[in-house]
Amino acid sequence: DQQVKQNSPSLSVQEGRISILNCDYTNSMFDYFLWYKKYPAEGPTFLISISSIKDKNEDGRFTVFLNKSAKHLSLHIVPSQPGDSAVYFCAASGSGGSQGNLIFGKGTKLSVKP
Amino acid sequence: EPEVTQTPSHQVTQMGQEVILRCVPISNHLYFYWYRQILGQKVEFLVSFYNNEISEKSEIFDDQFSVERPDGSNFTLKIRSTKLEDSAMYFCASSDSGYQPQHFGDGTRLSIL
C-alpha cells in the first residue's frame, strides 16, 4: 500500500541547472508534507515542509509546490550544486502536523554533475 | 545546531536476545518517535511518544517492542526477543509542538545473527 510514491528512483542534473523531484500521494487526509535529504550512513535531514493550506513554500534554493487536486508535490532546487547529491525523501502526515507519524516515499537519488 | 544523537551506531545481537537502542532527543522537544528502514525498503513508522506515553504505534510495533523515557534526556527502544527480520536501521526522531518538522538521528544499524 504505497500512500506516498516517488516514481523516479534516480535523477541526474548538471551543476547550476534546476533539479525537480516529484512525489504523489493517495490519501486525501494528508495535510502536512516534508522533504528530507539523506546521505549514506546518516539520518534523514529536514529540508523544507508545506502544510495543505499553502501551495508553495520557499527557502533559499529550495521550493516546494503542492497541488492538492492532483495529490502531487514537487521539490525544486535552483541552482543545483554537487553537494546536493543525495537521496531525497518525500514524507506526509495526516495527523495535524508533526505530532503524527510520517509516511515516507521510497526516495529519489539525485546526482548533480560538476 | 542541536541534534538528535543515537547510540550505538551499530549493534550486533544473537537472535532471541534483548536489545536496547538509545536516543537523546533535542532538549526542548516534546514529541519522540522511532522509525526503521530495512535494507532497500522505505523508512517505516514504529511509534510516537508524548507526555510520557505512547500516542500512536504501527502494526510493526508488537508486544516485543517497548519504549521508555527513563529520565529527562534519554528515549529508548527495547526489543525483547529479537528475530532475524528485526535487522534494520533504526532512527529516532523528535519534534517541537505544532507544525514543526521531525528531526532525525543518524540511526543504529541493528544486525541479528
Short mmCIF file of C-alpha atoms in Angstrom, two decimals:
data_model
loop_
_atom_site.label_atom_id
_atom_site.label_comp_id
_atom_site.label_asym_id
_atom_site.label_seq_id
_atom_site.Cartn_x
_atom_site.Cartn_y
_atom_site.Cartn_z
CA ASP A 1 0.00 0.00 0.00
CA GLN A 2 2.02 2.92 -1.31
CA GLN A 3 0.35 6.03 0.06
CA VAL A 4 3.36 8.15 -0.89
CA LYS A 5 5.04 7.46 -4.22
CA GLN A 6 8.25 8.71 -5.70
CA ASN A 7 8.23 7.17 -9.14
CA SER A 8 11.74 8.23 -10.19
CA PRO A 9 14.38 6.21 -8.37
CA SER A 10 17.13 8.43 -9.72
CA LEU A 11 17.74 11.82 -11.35
CA SER A 12 20.90 13.28 -12.88
CA VAL A 13 21.30 17.04 -13.33
CA GLN A 14 24.11 19.36 -14.42
CA GLU A 15 25.51 21.77 -11.83
CA GLY A 16 23.76 25.14 -12.00
CA ARG A 17 20.58 23.73 -13.53
CA ILE A 18 17.25 23.11 -11.86
CA SER A 19 16.50 19.80 -10.14
CA ILE A 20 12.84 18.82 -9.93
CA LEU A 21 11.88 15.93 -7.69
CA ASN A 22 8.32 14.67 -7.75
CA CYS A 23 6.05 12.97 -5.27
CA ASP A 24 2.47 11.71 -5.48
CA TYR A 25 0.17 10.70 -2.67
CA THR A 26 -3.13 8.88 -2.49
CA ASN A 27 -4.52 9.74 0.95
CA SER A 28 -6.59 12.95 0.87
CA MET A 29 -6.34 13.16 4.68
CA PHE A 30 -2.65 14.10 4.47
CA ASP A 31 -2.28 17.74 5.49
CA TYR A 32 1.45 18.22 6.06
CA PHE A 33 4.25 17.36 3.68
CA LEU A 34 8.01 17.35 4.10
CA TRP A 35 11.15 16.77 2.09
CA TYR A 36 14.20 15.16 3.64
CA LYS A 37 17.70 14.67 2.26
CA LYS A 38 19.77 11.65 3.22
CA TYR A 39 23.46 10.97 2.79
CA PRO A 40 24.84 7.42 3.24
CA ALA A 41 25.34 6.42 6.89
CA GLU A 42 23.40 9.45 8.12
CA GLY A 43 19.82 10.03 9.17
CA PRO A 44 17.30 11.97 7.09
CA THR A 45 17.92 15.71 7.29
CA PHE A 46 14.89 18.00 7.12
CA LEU A 47 14.87 20.34 4.13
CA ILE A 48 11.52 22.03 3.75
CA SER A 49 7.85 21.47 4.54
CA ILE A 50 4.45 22.68 3.46
CA SER A 51 1.01 22.48 5.01
CA SER A 52 -2.08 21.81 2.94
CA ILE A 53 -3.34 25.38 3.35
CA LYS A 54 -0.50 26.57 1.11
CA ASP A 55 0.51 25.74 -2.43
CA LYS A 56 4.11 26.95 -2.30
CA ASN A 57 6.88 27.35 0.25
CA GLU A 58 10.33 28.69 -0.47
CA ASP A 59 13.58 28.53 1.49
CA GLY A 60 16.67 29.74 -0.31
CA ARG A 61 17.42 27.44 -3.23
CA PHE A 62 14.60 25.06 -2.27
CA THR A 63 10.95 25.49 -3.21
CA VAL A 64 8.16 23.00 -2.59
CA PHE A 65 4.95 23.15 -4.63
CA LEU A 66 1.74 21.42 -3.59
CA ASN A 67 -1.11 20.62 -5.97
CA LYS A 68 -3.87 19.24 -3.77
CA SER A 69 -6.29 18.49 -6.57
CA ALA A 70 -3.66 16.34 -8.28
CA LYS A 71 -2.31 14.99 -4.97
CA HIS A 72 1.14 15.93 -6.16
CA LEU A 73 4.06 17.81 -4.72
CA SER A 74 7.44 18.68 -6.10
CA LEU A 75 10.75 19.98 -4.82
CA HIS A 76 12.70 22.42 -6.96
CA ILE A 77 16.39 23.05 -6.30
CA VAL A 78 17.82 26.07 -8.10
CA PRO A 79 20.70 26.24 -8.82
CA SER A 80 21.75 22.64 -8.21
CA GLN A 81 25.14 22.08 -6.62
CA PRO A 82 27.30 18.93 -6.41
CA GLY A 83 26.75 18.91 -2.61
CA ASP A 84 23.05 18.39 -3.28
CA SER A 85 23.81 14.85 -4.46
CA ALA A 86 21.89 12.63 -2.03
CA VAL A 87 18.70 10.60 -1.70
CA TYR A 88 15.61 12.80 -1.33
CA PHE A 89 12.57 11.52 0.53
CA CYS A 90 9.08 12.89 0.37
CA ALA A 91 7.00 12.35 3.54
CA ALA A 92 3.42 13.07 4.53
CA SER A 93 1.41 13.26 7.70
CA GLY A 94 -2.32 13.26 8.25
CA SER A 95 -2.48 13.80 11.96
CA GLY A 96 -2.18 17.50 12.31
CA GLY A 97 1.44 18.20 11.59
CA SER A 98 4.50 16.81 13.30
CA GLN A 99 2.61 15.01 16.01
CA GLY A 100 1.58 12.39 13.56
CA ASN A 101 3.60 9.61 12.10
CA LEU A 102 5.28 10.30 8.78
CA ILE A 103 4.63 8.16 5.73
CA PHE A 104 7.71 8.11 3.51
CA GLY A 105 8.22 7.55 -0.18
CA LYS A 106 10.98 5.26 -1.44
CA GLY A 107 13.25 8.15 -2.28
CA THR A 108 14.91 9.60 -5.38
CA LYS A 109 18.68 9.57 -5.72
CA LEU A 110 19.84 12.91 -7.09
CA SER A 111 23.23 13.20 -8.77
CA VAL A 112 24.47 16.69 -9.60
CA LYS A 113 27.33 16.59 -12.11
CA PRO A 114 30.02 19.30 -11.99
CA GLU B 1 22.67 23.40 15.84
CA PRO B 2 21.07 20.94 18.31
CA GLU B 3 20.77 17.40 17.06
CA VAL B 4 19.33 14.00 17.92
CA THR B 5 22.02 11.53 18.97
CA GLN B 6 21.72 7.75 18.87
CA THR B 7 23.86 5.02 20.40
CA PRO B 8 25.27 2.63 19.49
CA SER B 9 25.84 3.26 15.80
CA HIS B 10 25.96 -0.50 15.17
CA GLN B 11 24.60 -3.30 17.33
CA VAL B 12 25.14 -6.99 16.60
CA THR B 13 22.95 -9.38 18.61
CA GLN B 14 22.12 -13.05 18.60
CA MET B 15 18.55 -13.98 17.68
CA GLY B 16 16.36 -14.25 20.77
CA GLN B 17 18.40 -11.75 22.78
CA GLU B 18 17.09 -8.48 24.12
CA VAL B 19 18.43 -5.24 22.69
CA ILE B 20 18.05 -1.62 23.81
CA LEU B 21 18.61 1.22 21.40
CA ARG B 22 19.24 4.62 22.90
CA CYS B 23 18.42 8.13 21.77
CA VAL B 24 18.91 11.60 23.15
CA PRO B 25 16.32 13.87 21.52
CA ILE B 26 16.74 17.62 21.08
CA SER B 27 16.38 19.05 24.55
CA ASN B 28 13.30 21.27 24.20
CA HIS B 29 11.34 18.86 22.01
CA LEU B 30 8.17 17.25 23.28
CA TYR B 31 7.38 14.55 20.73
CA PHE B 32 9.55 11.49 20.18
CA TYR B 33 9.48 8.83 17.50
CA TRP B 34 11.10 5.62 16.36
CA TYR B 35 11.28 4.59 12.70
CA ARG B 36 13.07 1.76 10.98
CA GLN B 37 14.40 1.13 7.50
CA ILE B 38 15.00 -2.41 6.34
CA LEU B 39 17.72 -2.54 3.68
CA GLY B 40 16.32 -1.49 0.32
CA GLN B 41 12.91 -0.55 1.71
CA LYS B 42 11.10 2.58 2.87
CA VAL B 43 11.53 4.29 6.18
CA GLU B 44 8.63 2.96 8.31
CA PHE B 45 7.00 4.46 11.38
CA LEU B 46 7.11 2.38 14.56
CA VAL B 47 5.88 4.51 17.46
CA SER B 48 5.35 8.04 18.71
CA PHE B 49 5.60 9.16 22.33
CA TYR B 50 4.29 12.28 24.03
CA ASN B 51 3.73 13.26 27.64
CA ASN B 52 5.27 10.01 28.88
CA GLU B 53 3.01 7.71 26.96
CA ILE B 54 2.66 6.15 23.53
CA SER B 55 0.44 8.33 21.35
CA GLU B 56 0.47 6.18 18.23
CA LYS B 57 2.00 2.89 17.09
CA SER B 58 2.13 0.91 13.88
CA GLU B 59 1.37 -2.75 13.24
CA ILE B 60 5.11 -3.44 13.36
CA PHE B 61 5.26 -2.31 16.99
CA ASP B 62 4.02 -5.53 18.60
CA ASP B 63 4.41 -6.87 22.14
CA GLN B 64 8.12 -7.49 21.56
CA PHE B 65 8.74 -3.76 21.36
CA SER B 66 8.61 -1.17 24.12
CA VAL B 67 9.70 2.42 24.58
CA GLU B 68 10.69 4.34 27.64
CA ARG B 69 11.85 7.78 28.67
CA PRO B 70 13.72 6.79 31.83
CA ASP B 71 14.96 10.29 32.62
CA GLY B 72 14.70 13.80 31.26
CA SER B 73 17.03 13.21 28.34
CA ASN B 74 17.02 9.62 27.07
CA PHE B 75 14.44 7.84 24.93
CA THR B 76 14.91 4.10 24.45
CA LEU B 77 13.54 1.37 22.21
CA LYS B 78 13.67 -2.18 23.57
CA ILE B 79 13.19 -5.33 21.57
CA ARG B 80 12.66 -8.21 23.99
CA SER B 81 13.41 -11.26 21.86
CA THR B 82 15.00 -10.30 18.59
CA LYS B 83 14.21 -12.02 15.31
CA LEU B 84 16.20 -12.12 12.09
CA GLU B 85 13.66 -9.81 10.45
CA ASP B 86 14.37 -7.12 13.05
CA SER B 87 17.65 -6.41 11.26
CA ALA B 88 17.35 -2.81 10.05
CA MET B 89 18.43 0.78 10.59
CA TYR B 90 16.50 2.25 13.49
CA PHE B 91 16.04 6.01 13.51
CA CYS B 92 14.97 8.13 16.45
CA ALA B 93 13.32 11.50 15.77
CA SER B 94 11.97 14.36 17.83
CA SER B 95 9.91 17.46 17.20
CA ASP B 96 8.55 20.54 18.88
CA SER B 97 4.82 21.04 19.10
CA GLY B 98 2.64 22.11 16.20
CA TYR B 99 3.59 22.16 12.56
CA GLN B 100 7.29 21.69 13.17
CA PRO B 101 9.39 19.10 11.37
CA GLN B 102 10.70 15.92 12.91
CA HIS B 103 14.48 15.87 13.26
CA PHE B 104 16.23 12.53 12.90
CA GLY B 105 19.33 10.99 14.42
CA ASP B 106 21.91 9.13 12.32
CA GLY B 107 20.44 5.77 13.28
CA THR B 108 21.52 2.49 14.83
CA ARG B 109 22.24 -0.37 12.48
CA LEU B 110 20.87 -3.50 14.17
CA SER B 111 22.17 -6.81 12.87
CA ILE B 112 20.56 -10.00 14.17
CA LEU B 113 22.58 -13.20 13.72
#
